[in-house]
Amino acid sequence: MKLGLQVSNFTWPDAPDGIGPTFARVAREADEAGMASLWVMDHFFQISTIGPPEKEMLEGYAALSFAAGVTSRITLGTLVTGITYRLPGLLLKTVTTLDVLSGGRAWLGIGAAWNEEEHRGLGVSYPGTSERFERLEETLRLAHQMWSDDDRPFEGKHYRLERPLNHPQAIASPHPRILIGGGGEKKTLRLVAQYADACNIFDMGPAKVQAKYDVIRGHCEDVGRDYDDIEKTVLTRLDFANESDDQMVERFGRLGEIGTDHVILGNAAAAGFEKPGYLDRVPGLLRQLNASG
């Protein structure tokens, strides 16, 4: 099993002056600890489950580019980019740039978007649910086209690109990995089966996560996709300060038993992974997980 880290809260005591140095240290410590991935939310306002909208929030791809410059191995992605935030051709160019400059470490984390408050606040269009999913599928189709170095015109219901040229091409082969976030069974998980390299499900407990995996398996059968080709990731919130290593290994082990490949640790609390040495336990956790199978 792989472990990743999502940094979702930048309300640190020395903000805003210390955000850059602190985030750089967190990224380096995650990299050096052997974590597989580093993620930031792609939001413009803080989300209500973590804090009020006025709390500090960084733009996702600028933050990841900064993290790329201070790390060497860890993969980098948003969990996840809302389809409404950027025009799809520019989004794919952005992810390609991150991939090239990081040496092939970028993910395209993407979803249908949901936070209407930040859309209205910053003047970003927020179409209805059906249209957002249509736009999401068109972007996924375009990603596969642009990352295959095919610059023929793209014609969709919502997007028209006369020449989706993408040079330089990404370093990751065959392209930056595509992760779709969300658990909607009719649309989101169908798109996972059709277009994605990975899914991301919130940690609802092993039984409910397993039910989502079963839906993905069914969609894979429908479209002729090998279910095992899709990396199963779970985003979990944990109290790293108050859970023992054995408790965490047990929790992650239960997720592993149902086929989870990659657990991403979220720091909902303001005081968390930004503390020096907070990730020192990660190598031990990884050793225990590997030893337990």
Coordinates of C-alpha atoms in Angstrom, one line a residue:
M1 CA 0.0 0.0 0.0
K2 CA 1.1 3.6 -0.7
L3 CA 0.6 6.6 1.5
G4 CA 0.0 10.1 0.3
L5 CA -0.5 13.4 2.0
Q6 CA -3.1 16.1 1.3
V7 CA -2.4 19.6 2.6
S8 CA -5.8 21.3 2.8
N9 CA -5.3 23.8 5.6
F10 CA -2.8 26.7 5.4
T11 CA -4.1 28.5 8.5
W12 CA -0.8 28.3 10.3
P13 CA 0.4 30.6 13.2
D14 CA 2.9 32.4 11.0
A15 CA 0.6 32.9 8.0
P16 CA 0.9 34.5 5.5
D17 CA 4.6 35.2 5.7
G18 CA 5.5 31.7 6.8
I19 CA 3.2 29.8 4.4
G20 CA 5.9 29.4 1.8
P21 CA 8.7 28.1 4.0
T22 CA 6.4 25.9 6.0
F23 CA 4.8 24.3 2.9
A24 CA 8.2 23.7 1.4
R25 CA 9.3 21.9 4.6
V26 CA 6.1 19.8 4.6
A27 CA 6.7 18.8 1.0
R28 CA 10.3 17.9 1.6
E29 CA 9.5 15.9 4.7
A30 CA 6.8 14.0 2.9
D31 CA 9.2 13.3 0.0
E32 CA 12.0 12.1 2.3
A33 CA 9.6 10.0 4.4
G34 CA 8.8 7.8 1.4
M35 CA 5.2 9.1 0.9
A36 CA 4.0 8.4 -2.7
S37 CA 2.0 11.5 -3.3
L38 CA 1.4 15.1 -2.3
W39 CA -1.9 16.7 -2.9
V40 CA -3.6 20.1 -2.4
M41 CA -7.2 21.0 -2.8
D42 CA -8.1 22.9 -5.9
H43 CA -10.3 25.5 -4.2
F44 CA -10.1 29.3 -4.1
F45 CA -11.9 29.7 -0.8
Q46 CA -11.5 27.4 2.2
I47 CA -14.3 24.8 2.3
S48 CA -16.9 24.8 5.1
T49 CA -16.0 21.3 6.5
I50 CA -12.5 22.7 7.4
G51 CA -13.1 26.4 8.2
P52 CA -14.8 29.7 7.1
P53 CA -14.1 30.9 3.5
E54 CA -11.9 33.7 4.8
K55 CA -9.2 31.2 5.9
E56 CA -6.0 30.9 3.9
M57 CA -6.2 29.0 0.6
L58 CA -3.5 28.7 -2.1
E59 CA -4.2 28.3 -5.8
G60 CA -3.5 24.7 -6.5
Y61 CA -1.2 24.5 -9.5
A62 CA 1.0 27.4 -8.3
A63 CA 1.4 25.5 -5.0
L64 CA 2.2 22.3 -6.7
S65 CA 4.8 23.9 -8.9
F66 CA 6.4 25.4 -5.8
A67 CA 6.4 21.9 -4.2
A68 CA 8.0 20.4 -7.3
G69 CA 11.0 22.7 -6.9
V70 CA 11.8 21.5 -3.4
T71 CA 11.2 17.7 -3.9
S72 CA 12.6 15.0 -6.2
R73 CA 10.5 11.9 -6.0
I74 CA 7.0 12.4 -4.7
T75 CA 4.1 12.7 -7.2
L76 CA 2.0 15.9 -7.3
G77 CA -1.7 16.5 -7.9
T78 CA -4.9 18.3 -7.0
L79 CA -7.6 16.5 -5.1
V80 CA -9.4 17.5 -7.2
T81 CA -9.7 20.3 -9.8
G82 CA -13.2 21.3 -10.5
I83 CA -14.0 21.2 -14.2
T84 CA -15.4 24.7 -14.1
Y85 CA -12.3 26.4 -12.8
R86 CA -10.2 26.5 -16.0
L87 CA -10.7 26.1 -19.7
P88 CA -9.8 22.5 -20.5
G89 CA -7.1 23.1 -23.0
L90 CA -5.4 25.5 -20.6
L91 CA -5.8 23.1 -17.7
L92 CA -4.1 20.3 -19.7
K93 CA -1.3 22.6 -20.7
T94 CA -0.9 23.5 -17.0
V95 CA -0.7 19.9 -15.9
T96 CA 1.7 19.1 -18.7
T97 CA 4.0 22.0 -17.6
L98 CA 3.9 20.7 -14.1
D99 CA 4.8 17.2 -15.4
V100 CA 7.7 18.4 -17.5
L101 CA 9.2 20.6 -14.8
S102 CA 8.9 17.9 -12.1
G103 CA 10.4 15.2 -14.2
G104 CA 7.2 13.3 -14.9
R105 CA 5.5 13.5 -11.4
A106 CA 2.2 15.2 -12.2
W107 CA -1.4 13.9 -11.7
L108 CA -4.5 15.2 -13.3
G109 CA -6.9 15.1 -10.4
I110 CA -10.4 16.2 -11.7
G111 CA -14.0 16.2 -10.8
A112 CA -17.4 17.8 -11.6
A113 CA -17.0 20.8 -9.1
W114 CA -19.4 21.6 -6.3
N115 CA -18.5 24.7 -4.3
E116 CA -20.9 27.3 -5.7
E117 CA -19.9 30.0 -3.1
E118 CA -16.4 30.4 -4.5
H119 CA -17.7 30.4 -8.1
R120 CA -20.0 33.2 -7.4
G121 CA -17.5 35.0 -5.3
L122 CA -14.8 35.1 -8.0
G123 CA -17.2 35.4 -11.0
V124 CA -16.7 31.8 -12.3
S125 CA -19.6 30.3 -14.2
Y126 CA -21.4 27.5 -12.3
P127 CA -23.7 25.5 -14.7
G128 CA -26.1 22.9 -13.5
T129 CA -25.1 19.4 -12.6
S130 CA -25.8 17.7 -15.9
E131 CA -23.8 20.3 -17.8
R132 CA -20.8 20.0 -15.4
F133 CA -20.7 16.3 -16.1
E134 CA -20.9 16.9 -19.8
R135 CA -18.0 19.3 -19.5
L136 CA -16.1 16.8 -17.4
E137 CA -16.4 14.0 -20.0
E138 CA -15.4 16.3 -22.8
T139 CA -12.3 17.3 -20.9
L140 CA -11.4 13.7 -20.2
R141 CA -11.7 13.0 -24.0
L142 CA -9.6 16.0 -24.7
A143 CA -6.9 14.9 -22.2
H144 CA -6.5 11.6 -24.0
Q145 CA -6.3 13.4 -27.4
M146 CA -3.8 16.1 -26.3
W147 CA -1.6 13.7 -24.5
S148 CA -1.4 11.5 -27.6
D149 CA 0.1 14.4 -29.5
D150 CA -3.1 14.7 -31.7
D151 CA -3.8 18.3 -32.6
R152 CA -6.7 17.7 -34.8
P153 CA -9.7 20.0 -34.1
F154 CA -11.8 19.0 -31.1
E155 CA -15.5 19.4 -31.3
G156 CA -17.7 19.0 -28.3
K157 CA -21.0 20.3 -27.1
H158 CA -19.4 22.8 -24.8
Y159 CA -15.8 23.1 -26.1
R160 CA -14.4 23.7 -29.5
L161 CA -10.6 23.7 -30.0
E162 CA -9.3 24.4 -33.5
R163 CA -5.8 23.1 -32.8
P164 CA -5.2 21.5 -29.3
L165 CA -1.4 21.6 -29.7
N166 CA 0.5 20.5 -26.6
H167 CA 4.3 20.9 -26.9
P168 CA 6.3 19.8 -25.1
Q169 CA 4.5 16.6 -24.4
A170 CA 4.4 15.3 -20.9
I171 CA 7.3 13.2 -19.6
A172 CA 5.0 10.7 -17.7
S173 CA 4.3 7.7 -20.0
P174 CA 1.9 7.4 -21.6
H175 CA 0.6 10.6 -20.0
P176 CA 0.1 12.1 -16.5
R177 CA -2.1 9.8 -14.5
I178 CA -5.8 10.8 -14.5
L179 CA -7.6 10.5 -11.2
I180 CA -11.3 11.2 -10.9
G181 CA -12.6 12.2 -7.5
G182 CA -16.1 11.4 -6.2
G183 CA -18.5 8.6 -5.5
G184 CA -21.5 9.2 -7.7
E185 CA -22.4 5.8 -9.0
K186 CA -24.2 6.5 -12.3
K187 CA -21.9 9.2 -13.7
T188 CA -18.6 9.7 -11.8
L189 CA -17.7 6.1 -11.4
R190 CA -18.7 5.4 -15.0
L191 CA -16.3 8.0 -16.1
V192 CA -13.6 6.4 -13.9
A193 CA -14.1 3.1 -15.8
Q194 CA -14.0 4.8 -19.2
Y195 CA -11.2 7.4 -18.8
A196 CA -9.3 7.3 -15.5
D197 CA -6.2 5.7 -14.2
A198 CA -7.3 6.1 -10.6
C199 CA -10.4 6.9 -8.5
N200 CA -10.6 8.7 -5.2
I201 CA -13.3 7.8 -2.7
F202 CA -13.8 9.4 0.7
D203 CA -13.2 7.1 3.7
M204 CA -16.7 6.0 4.6
G205 CA -15.5 2.8 6.2
P206 CA -14.5 -0.4 4.4
A207 CA -18.0 -1.7 3.7
K208 CA -19.1 1.5 2.0
V209 CA -15.9 2.0 0.1
Q210 CA -16.1 -1.6 -1.1
A211 CA -19.6 -0.9 -2.4
K212 CA -18.1 1.9 -4.6
Y213 CA -15.4 -0.4 -5.8
D214 CA -18.1 -2.9 -6.8
V215 CA -19.9 -0.3 -8.8
I216 CA -16.6 0.6 -10.6
R217 CA -16.1 -3.1 -11.3
G218 CA -19.5 -3.3 -12.9
H219 CA -18.9 -0.3 -15.1
C220 CA -15.5 -1.8 -16.2
E221 CA -17.3 -4.9 -17.3
D222 CA -19.8 -2.8 -19.3
V223 CA -17.0 -0.9 -21.1
G224 CA -14.5 -3.8 -21.5
R225 CA -12.0 -2.3 -19.1
D226 CA -9.7 -4.3 -16.7
Y227 CA -10.8 -3.3 -13.2
D228 CA -7.3 -4.0 -11.9
D229 CA -5.8 -1.3 -14.1
I230 CA -7.5 1.3 -12.0
E231 CA -5.6 2.5 -8.9
K232 CA -8.0 2.7 -5.9
T233 CA -7.3 5.6 -3.6
V234 CA -9.1 6.7 -0.5
L235 CA -8.9 10.1 1.2
T236 CA -9.1 9.7 5.0
R237 CA -9.0 12.3 7.8
L238 CA -7.1 11.2 10.8
D239 CA -5.9 12.6 14.1
F240 CA -2.2 11.8 13.6
A241 CA -1.3 13.2 17.0
N242 CA -3.6 10.9 18.9
E243 CA -3.7 7.7 17.0
S244 CA -1.1 5.1 17.6
D245 CA 0.8 3.4 14.8
D246 CA -1.0 0.2 15.4
Q247 CA -4.4 1.9 15.2
M248 CA -3.4 3.5 11.9
V249 CA -2.0 0.2 10.5
E250 CA -5.1 -1.6 11.4
R251 CA -7.3 1.1 9.8
F252 CA -5.2 1.2 6.6
G253 CA -5.0 -2.6 6.6
R254 CA -8.8 -2.9 6.5
L255 CA -8.9 -0.6 3.5
G256 CA -6.1 -2.7 1.9
E257 CA -8.1 -5.9 2.4
I258 CA -10.9 -4.5 0.1
G259 CA -8.4 -3.6 -2.6
T260 CA -7.3 0.0 -1.7
D261 CA -3.9 0.7 -3.2
H262 CA -3.2 4.2 -1.9
V263 CA -4.4 5.9 1.2
I264 CA -4.2 9.7 1.2
L265 CA -3.9 11.3 4.7
G266 CA -5.8 14.6 5.1
N267 CA -5.0 17.2 7.7
A268 CA -8.2 18.9 8.5
A269 CA -6.9 20.4 11.7
A270 CA -5.0 23.7 11.6
A271 CA -2.3 22.2 13.8
G272 CA -1.1 19.2 12.0
F273 CA 1.4 18.1 9.4
E274 CA 3.0 21.6 9.3
K275 CA 4.8 20.8 12.6
P276 CA 8.5 20.0 12.3
G277 CA 9.0 16.2 12.5
Y278 CA 5.3 15.4 12.3
L279 CA 5.9 12.9 9.5
D280 CA 8.7 11.1 11.2
R281 CA 6.4 8.2 11.9
V282 CA 5.6 7.6 8.2
P283 CA 8.6 5.3 7.4
G284 CA 7.7 3.1 10.3
L285 CA 4.0 3.0 9.2
L286 CA 5.1 2.0 5.7
R287 CA 7.3 -0.8 7.0
Q288 CA 4.5 -2.2 9.1
L289 CA 2.0 -2.0 6.2
N290 CA 4.5 -3.8 3.9
A291 CA 5.2 -6.4 6.5
S292 CA 1.5 -7.1 7.1
G293 CA 1.0 -7.6 3.4

